[in-house]
Amino acid sequence: MKNHSAPRLKKVAEAEFPTRFGLFRIYGFEGSYGDRLEEAIVLKMGDFPDADAPLVRIHSQCLTGDVFHSLRCDCRAQLEISLAAIARAGRGLVIYELQEGRGIGLLNKLRAYELQDQGADTVEANERLGFDSDLRSYQLPGTILRYFGLKTVRLLSNNPQKVEAVERAGVAVVERIPCLADVLATRRKYLRTKKEKMGHLL
Ligand SMILES: [Zn+2]
């Protein structure tokens, strides 16, 4: 169920975080909506002086893509494009939301893969499993942007719903920067469904 009030935000940890893209700081956040908790990780590079609109990527966890380099989807490619762009700019944020498979959970995502192998697209597969095609609401990222004092951002995304969610949180998206992965045969149908059924700008 989508919840439309902003969560209460708590930073639970902050530490140095060297990566192959450069040196970040890593943060752990908890957002509470009444008694429901959501978690997010933030990677931050550099500082954001006033009136600076840093690069921001809001990324939803994809274990199969981010960890196992899956070519069924373009998640890892978008994450790498974003981390590289932030490193080139010397500043920016990745907000990594721990909500696997557009909010349906990892094992249900694998069940959806099984249905896709039998011909369903990603939207149909989620619906056949009894889920909305996309359960993500993106309220936690908006609250996190405000935590870092950001009033303007340049958003690394192909998803107009993320642009809307950030603006609903009171943060202006001064530029949307596409994150375009190579179109491979293994994910051509996945990308076409994102474009045709979910309105992504691909
Ligand atoms: Zn993915």
mmCIF file of C-alpha atoms and ligand atoms in Angstrom:
data_model
loop_
_atom_site.group_PDB
_atom_site.id
_atom_site.type_symbol
_atom_site.label_atom_id
_atom_site.label_comp_id
_atom_site.label_asym_id
_atom_site.label_seq_id
_atom_site.Cartn_x
_atom_site.Cartn_y
_atom_site.Cartn_z
ATOM 1 C CA MET A 1 0.000 0.000 0.000
ATOM 2 C CA LYS A 2 1.314 3.424 -0.859
ATOM 3 C CA ASN A 3 1.676 5.814 2.021
ATOM 4 C CA HIS A 4 1.516 9.488 1.175
ATOM 5 C CA SER A 5 2.852 11.144 4.314
ATOM 6 C CA ALA A 6 6.573 11.832 4.625
ATOM 7 C CA PRO A 7 8.532 9.453 6.872
ATOM 8 C CA ARG A 8 10.390 10.416 10.041
ATOM 9 C CA LEU A 9 14.054 10.110 9.187
ATOM 10 C CA LYS A 10 16.852 8.813 11.413
ATOM 11 C CA LYS A 11 20.515 8.587 10.449
ATOM 12 C CA VAL A 12 21.820 5.385 12.042
ATOM 13 C CA ALA A 13 25.431 5.419 10.804
ATOM 14 C CA GLU A 14 28.005 7.337 8.740
ATOM 15 C CA ALA A 15 31.483 6.199 7.666
ATOM 16 C CA GLU A 16 34.246 6.565 5.075
ATOM 17 C CA PHE A 17 33.629 4.503 1.947
ATOM 18 C CA PRO A 18 36.398 4.040 -0.631
ATOM 19 C CA THR A 19 35.146 2.552 -3.926
ATOM 20 C CA ARG A 20 36.663 1.865 -7.309
ATOM 21 C CA PHE A 21 34.950 5.085 -8.477
ATOM 22 C CA GLY A 22 36.545 7.177 -5.726
ATOM 23 C CA LEU A 23 36.127 8.086 -2.078
ATOM 24 C CA PHE A 24 32.563 8.438 -0.810
ATOM 25 C CA ARG A 25 30.968 8.637 2.592
ATOM 26 C CA ILE A 26 28.335 6.020 3.306
ATOM 27 C CA TYR A 27 25.246 6.676 5.421
ATOM 28 C CA GLY A 28 22.537 4.386 6.763
ATOM 29 C CA PHE A 29 19.061 5.871 7.162
ATOM 30 C CA GLU A 30 15.812 4.596 8.605
ATOM 31 C CA GLY A 31 12.519 6.151 7.616
ATOM 32 C CA SER A 32 9.511 5.371 9.781
ATOM 33 C CA TYR A 33 5.921 5.656 8.630
ATOM 34 C CA GLY A 34 4.057 5.012 11.893
ATOM 35 C CA ASP A 35 5.215 1.491 12.800
ATOM 36 C CA ARG A 36 6.519 0.617 9.316
ATOM 37 C CA LEU A 37 10.241 1.037 8.624
ATOM 38 C CA GLU A 38 12.070 1.560 5.345
ATOM 39 C CA GLU A 39 15.843 1.621 5.018
ATOM 40 C CA ALA A 40 18.136 3.407 2.599
ATOM 41 C CA ILE A 41 21.857 3.714 2.067
ATOM 42 C CA VAL A 42 23.399 6.949 0.805
ATOM 43 C CA LEU A 43 26.763 7.308 -0.916
ATOM 44 C CA LYS A 44 27.903 10.922 -0.875
ATOM 45 C CA MET A 45 30.874 12.496 -2.604
ATOM 46 C CA GLY A 46 31.950 16.094 -1.952
ATOM 47 C CA ASP A 47 30.036 18.922 -0.323
ATOM 48 C CA PHE A 48 27.088 20.893 -1.609
ATOM 49 C CA PRO A 49 27.425 24.638 -1.180
ATOM 50 C CA ASP A 50 24.251 26.732 -1.409
ATOM 51 C CA ALA A 51 22.740 27.061 -4.866
ATOM 52 C CA ASP A 52 24.707 24.084 -6.122
ATOM 53 C CA ALA A 53 22.552 21.441 -7.819
ATOM 54 C CA PRO A 54 24.521 18.215 -7.382
ATOM 55 C CA LEU A 55 24.050 15.015 -9.362
ATOM 56 C CA VAL A 56 21.641 12.654 -7.618
ATOM 57 C CA ARG A 57 20.759 9.055 -8.432
ATOM 58 C CA ILE A 58 17.809 7.397 -6.666
ATOM 59 C CA HIS A 59 18.432 3.685 -7.126
ATOM 60 C CA SER A 60 16.198 0.822 -6.064
ATOM 61 C CA GLN A 61 18.015 -2.266 -4.896
ATOM 62 C CA CYS A 62 18.418 -4.964 -7.539
ATOM 63 C CA LEU A 63 20.387 -7.874 -6.104
ATOM 64 C CA THR A 64 20.393 -9.769 -9.384
ATOM 65 C CA GLY A 65 21.687 -6.785 -11.343
ATOM 66 C CA ASP A 66 23.772 -4.868 -8.794
ATOM 67 C CA VAL A 67 25.545 -7.921 -7.315
ATOM 68 C CA PHE A 68 25.334 -10.680 -9.942
ATOM 69 C CA HIS A 69 25.702 -8.442 -13.056
ATOM 70 C CA SER A 70 22.387 -9.675 -14.490
ATOM 71 C CA LEU A 71 21.712 -8.680 -18.084
ATOM 72 C CA ARG A 72 17.932 -9.168 -17.715
ATOM 73 C CA CYS A 73 17.728 -5.549 -16.594
ATOM 74 C CA ASP A 74 19.723 -2.307 -16.821
ATOM 75 C CA CYS A 75 20.003 -1.607 -13.064
ATOM 76 C CA ARG A 76 23.729 -2.204 -12.610
ATOM 77 C CA ALA A 77 24.539 -0.292 -15.807
ATOM 78 C CA GLN A 78 22.557 2.713 -14.531
ATOM 79 C CA LEU A 79 24.263 2.512 -11.127
ATOM 80 C CA GLU A 80 27.719 2.437 -12.726
ATOM 81 C CA ILE A 81 26.869 5.319 -15.108
ATOM 82 C CA SER A 82 25.716 7.319 -12.064
ATOM 83 C CA LEU A 83 28.727 6.555 -9.847
ATOM 84 C CA ALA A 84 31.100 7.401 -12.705
ATOM 85 C CA ALA A 85 29.288 10.697 -13.442
ATOM 86 C CA ILE A 86 29.356 11.679 -9.754
ATOM 87 C CA ALA A 87 33.063 10.838 -9.534
ATOM 88 C CA ARG A 88 33.788 12.962 -12.646
ATOM 89 C CA ALA A 89 31.847 15.884 -11.158
ATOM 90 C CA GLY A 90 33.543 15.379 -7.768
ATOM 91 C CA ARG A 91 30.239 15.619 -5.946
ATOM 92 C CA GLY A 92 26.849 13.973 -5.792
ATOM 93 C CA LEU A 93 24.620 11.487 -4.007
ATOM 94 C CA VAL A 94 23.384 7.986 -4.654
ATOM 95 C CA ILE A 95 20.315 7.146 -2.589
ATOM 96 C CA TYR A 96 20.033 3.355 -2.605
ATOM 97 C CA GLU A 97 16.632 2.153 -1.499
ATOM 98 C CA LEU A 98 16.343 -1.319 -0.045
ATOM 99 C CA GLN A 99 13.225 -2.376 -1.938
ATOM 100 C CA GLU A 100 13.909 -5.259 -4.246
ATOM 101 C CA GLY A 101 11.987 -5.866 -7.464
ATOM 102 C CA ARG A 102 9.991 -2.613 -7.543
ATOM 103 C CA GLY A 103 8.866 -3.365 -3.985
ATOM 104 C CA ILE A 104 7.681 -6.985 -4.375
ATOM 105 C CA GLY A 105 10.705 -8.664 -2.732
ATOM 106 C CA LEU A 106 13.502 -10.816 -4.118
ATOM 107 C CA LEU A 107 11.793 -14.205 -4.256
ATOM 108 C CA ASN A 108 8.689 -12.750 -5.882
ATOM 109 C CA LYS A 109 10.961 -11.076 -8.408
ATOM 110 C CA LEU A 110 12.376 -14.501 -9.278
ATOM 111 C CA ARG A 111 8.809 -15.825 -9.622
ATOM 112 C CA ALA A 112 8.161 -12.923 -11.998
ATOM 113 C CA TYR A 113 11.256 -13.941 -14.014
ATOM 114 C CA GLU A 114 9.741 -17.419 -14.344
ATOM 115 C CA LEU A 115 6.529 -15.907 -15.744
ATOM 116 C CA GLN A 116 8.557 -13.690 -18.081
ATOM 117 C CA ASP A 117 10.337 -16.781 -19.414
ATOM 118 C CA GLN A 118 6.857 -18.040 -20.332
ATOM 119 C CA GLY A 119 6.119 -14.842 -22.271
ATOM 120 C CA ALA A 120 4.791 -12.240 -19.808
ATOM 121 C CA ASP A 121 6.377 -8.790 -19.702
ATOM 122 C CA THR A 122 7.514 -7.287 -16.374
ATOM 123 C CA VAL A 123 4.255 -5.421 -15.766
ATOM 124 C CA GLU A 124 2.048 -8.444 -16.614
ATOM 125 C CA ALA A 125 4.210 -10.749 -14.486
ATOM 126 C CA ASN A 126 3.901 -8.532 -11.388
ATOM 127 C CA GLU A 127 0.155 -8.214 -11.911
ATOM 128 C CA ARG A 128 -0.255 -11.976 -12.336
ATOM 129 C CA LEU A 129 1.480 -12.415 -8.965
ATOM 130 C CA GLY A 130 -1.084 -10.052 -7.445
ATOM 131 C CA PHE A 131 1.099 -6.938 -7.192
ATOM 132 C CA ASP A 132 0.824 -3.491 -8.725
ATOM 133 C CA SER A 133 3.367 -3.122 -11.507
ATOM 134 C CA ASP A 134 5.375 -0.751 -9.318
ATOM 135 C CA LEU A 135 4.975 -0.443 -5.548
ATOM 136 C CA ARG A 136 7.644 2.176 -5.057
ATOM 137 C CA SER A 137 6.591 5.566 -3.714
ATOM 138 C CA TYR A 138 9.966 7.361 -3.411
ATOM 139 C CA GLN A 139 9.047 9.332 -0.284
ATOM 140 C CA LEU A 140 12.144 8.342 1.661
ATOM 141 C CA PRO A 141 14.520 9.756 -1.003
ATOM 142 C CA GLY A 142 12.738 13.117 -0.959
ATOM 143 C CA THR A 143 13.120 13.294 2.813
ATOM 144 C CA ILE A 144 16.810 12.331 2.522
ATOM 145 C CA LEU A 145 17.438 15.115 -0.023
ATOM 146 C CA ARG A 146 15.978 17.604 2.422
ATOM 147 C CA TYR A 147 18.168 16.145 5.202
ATOM 148 C CA PHE A 148 21.230 17.119 3.130
ATOM 149 C CA GLY A 149 19.795 20.615 2.676
ATOM 150 C CA LEU A 150 19.278 20.236 -1.070
ATOM 151 C CA LYS A 151 16.789 22.542 -2.750
ATOM 152 C CA THR A 152 17.889 21.786 -6.312
ATOM 153 C CA VAL A 153 19.351 18.661 -7.934
ATOM 154 C CA ARG A 154 20.336 17.283 -11.301
ATOM 155 C CA LEU A 155 18.673 13.885 -11.383
ATOM 156 C CA LEU A 156 20.292 10.879 -13.071
ATOM 157 C CA SER A 157 17.192 8.992 -14.224
ATOM 158 C CA ASN A 158 15.044 7.848 -17.128
ATOM 159 C CA ASN A 159 11.967 7.650 -14.901
ATOM 160 C CA PRO A 160 9.595 10.653 -14.918
ATOM 161 C CA GLN A 161 7.916 9.321 -11.731
ATOM 162 C CA LYS A 162 11.179 9.878 -9.853
ATOM 163 C CA VAL A 163 11.358 13.458 -11.142
ATOM 164 C CA GLU A 164 7.784 14.026 -9.911
ATOM 165 C CA ALA A 165 8.487 12.414 -6.535
ATOM 166 C CA VAL A 166 11.538 14.612 -5.937
ATOM 167 C CA GLU A 167 9.583 17.743 -6.869
ATOM 168 C CA ARG A 168 6.677 16.671 -4.620
ATOM 169 C CA ALA A 169 9.212 16.606 -1.772
ATOM 170 C CA GLY A 170 9.948 20.286 -2.446
ATOM 171 C CA VAL A 171 13.268 19.791 -4.278
ATOM 172 C CA ALA A 172 13.563 21.280 -7.788
ATOM 173 C CA VAL A 173 14.954 19.073 -10.552
ATOM 174 C CA VAL A 174 16.868 21.616 -12.637
ATOM 175 C CA GLU A 175 18.004 18.956 -15.094
ATOM 176 C CA ARG A 176 17.211 15.302 -15.790
ATOM 177 C CA ILE A 177 20.259 13.430 -17.023
ATOM 178 C CA PRO A 178 19.475 10.197 -18.900
ATOM 179 C CA CYS A 179 21.167 6.949 -17.737
ATOM 180 C CA LEU A 180 21.142 4.991 -20.954
ATOM 181 C CA ALA A 181 22.489 1.446 -20.849
ATOM 182 C CA ASP A 182 23.382 -0.477 -23.990
ATOM 183 C CA VAL A 183 20.348 -2.222 -25.502
ATOM 184 C CA LEU A 184 21.272 -5.914 -25.312
ATOM 185 C CA ALA A 185 19.146 -8.775 -26.645
ATOM 186 C CA THR A 186 18.840 -10.097 -23.072
ATOM 187 C CA ARG A 187 17.050 -6.956 -21.901
ATOM 188 C CA ARG A 188 15.475 -5.544 -25.057
ATOM 189 C CA LYS A 189 11.941 -6.619 -24.041
ATOM 190 C CA TYR A 190 12.462 -5.384 -20.467
ATOM 191 C CA LEU A 191 13.512 -1.950 -21.768
ATOM 192 C CA ARG A 192 10.637 -1.821 -24.266
ATOM 193 C CA THR A 193 8.133 -2.506 -21.447
ATOM 194 C CA LYS A 194 9.694 0.266 -19.328
ATOM 195 C CA LYS A 195 9.310 2.648 -22.252
ATOM 196 C CA GLU A 196 5.852 1.637 -23.484
ATOM 197 C CA LYS A 197 4.038 0.677 -20.261
ATOM 198 C CA MET A 198 5.849 2.660 -17.567
ATOM 199 C CA GLY A 199 6.590 5.880 -19.430
ATOM 200 C CA HIS A 200 10.368 5.759 -19.042
ATOM 201 C CA LEU A 201 12.255 8.065 -21.366
ATOM 202 C CA LEU A 202 14.355 5.612 -23.350
HETATM 203 ZN ZN ZN B 1 17.519 -4.885 -12.061
#
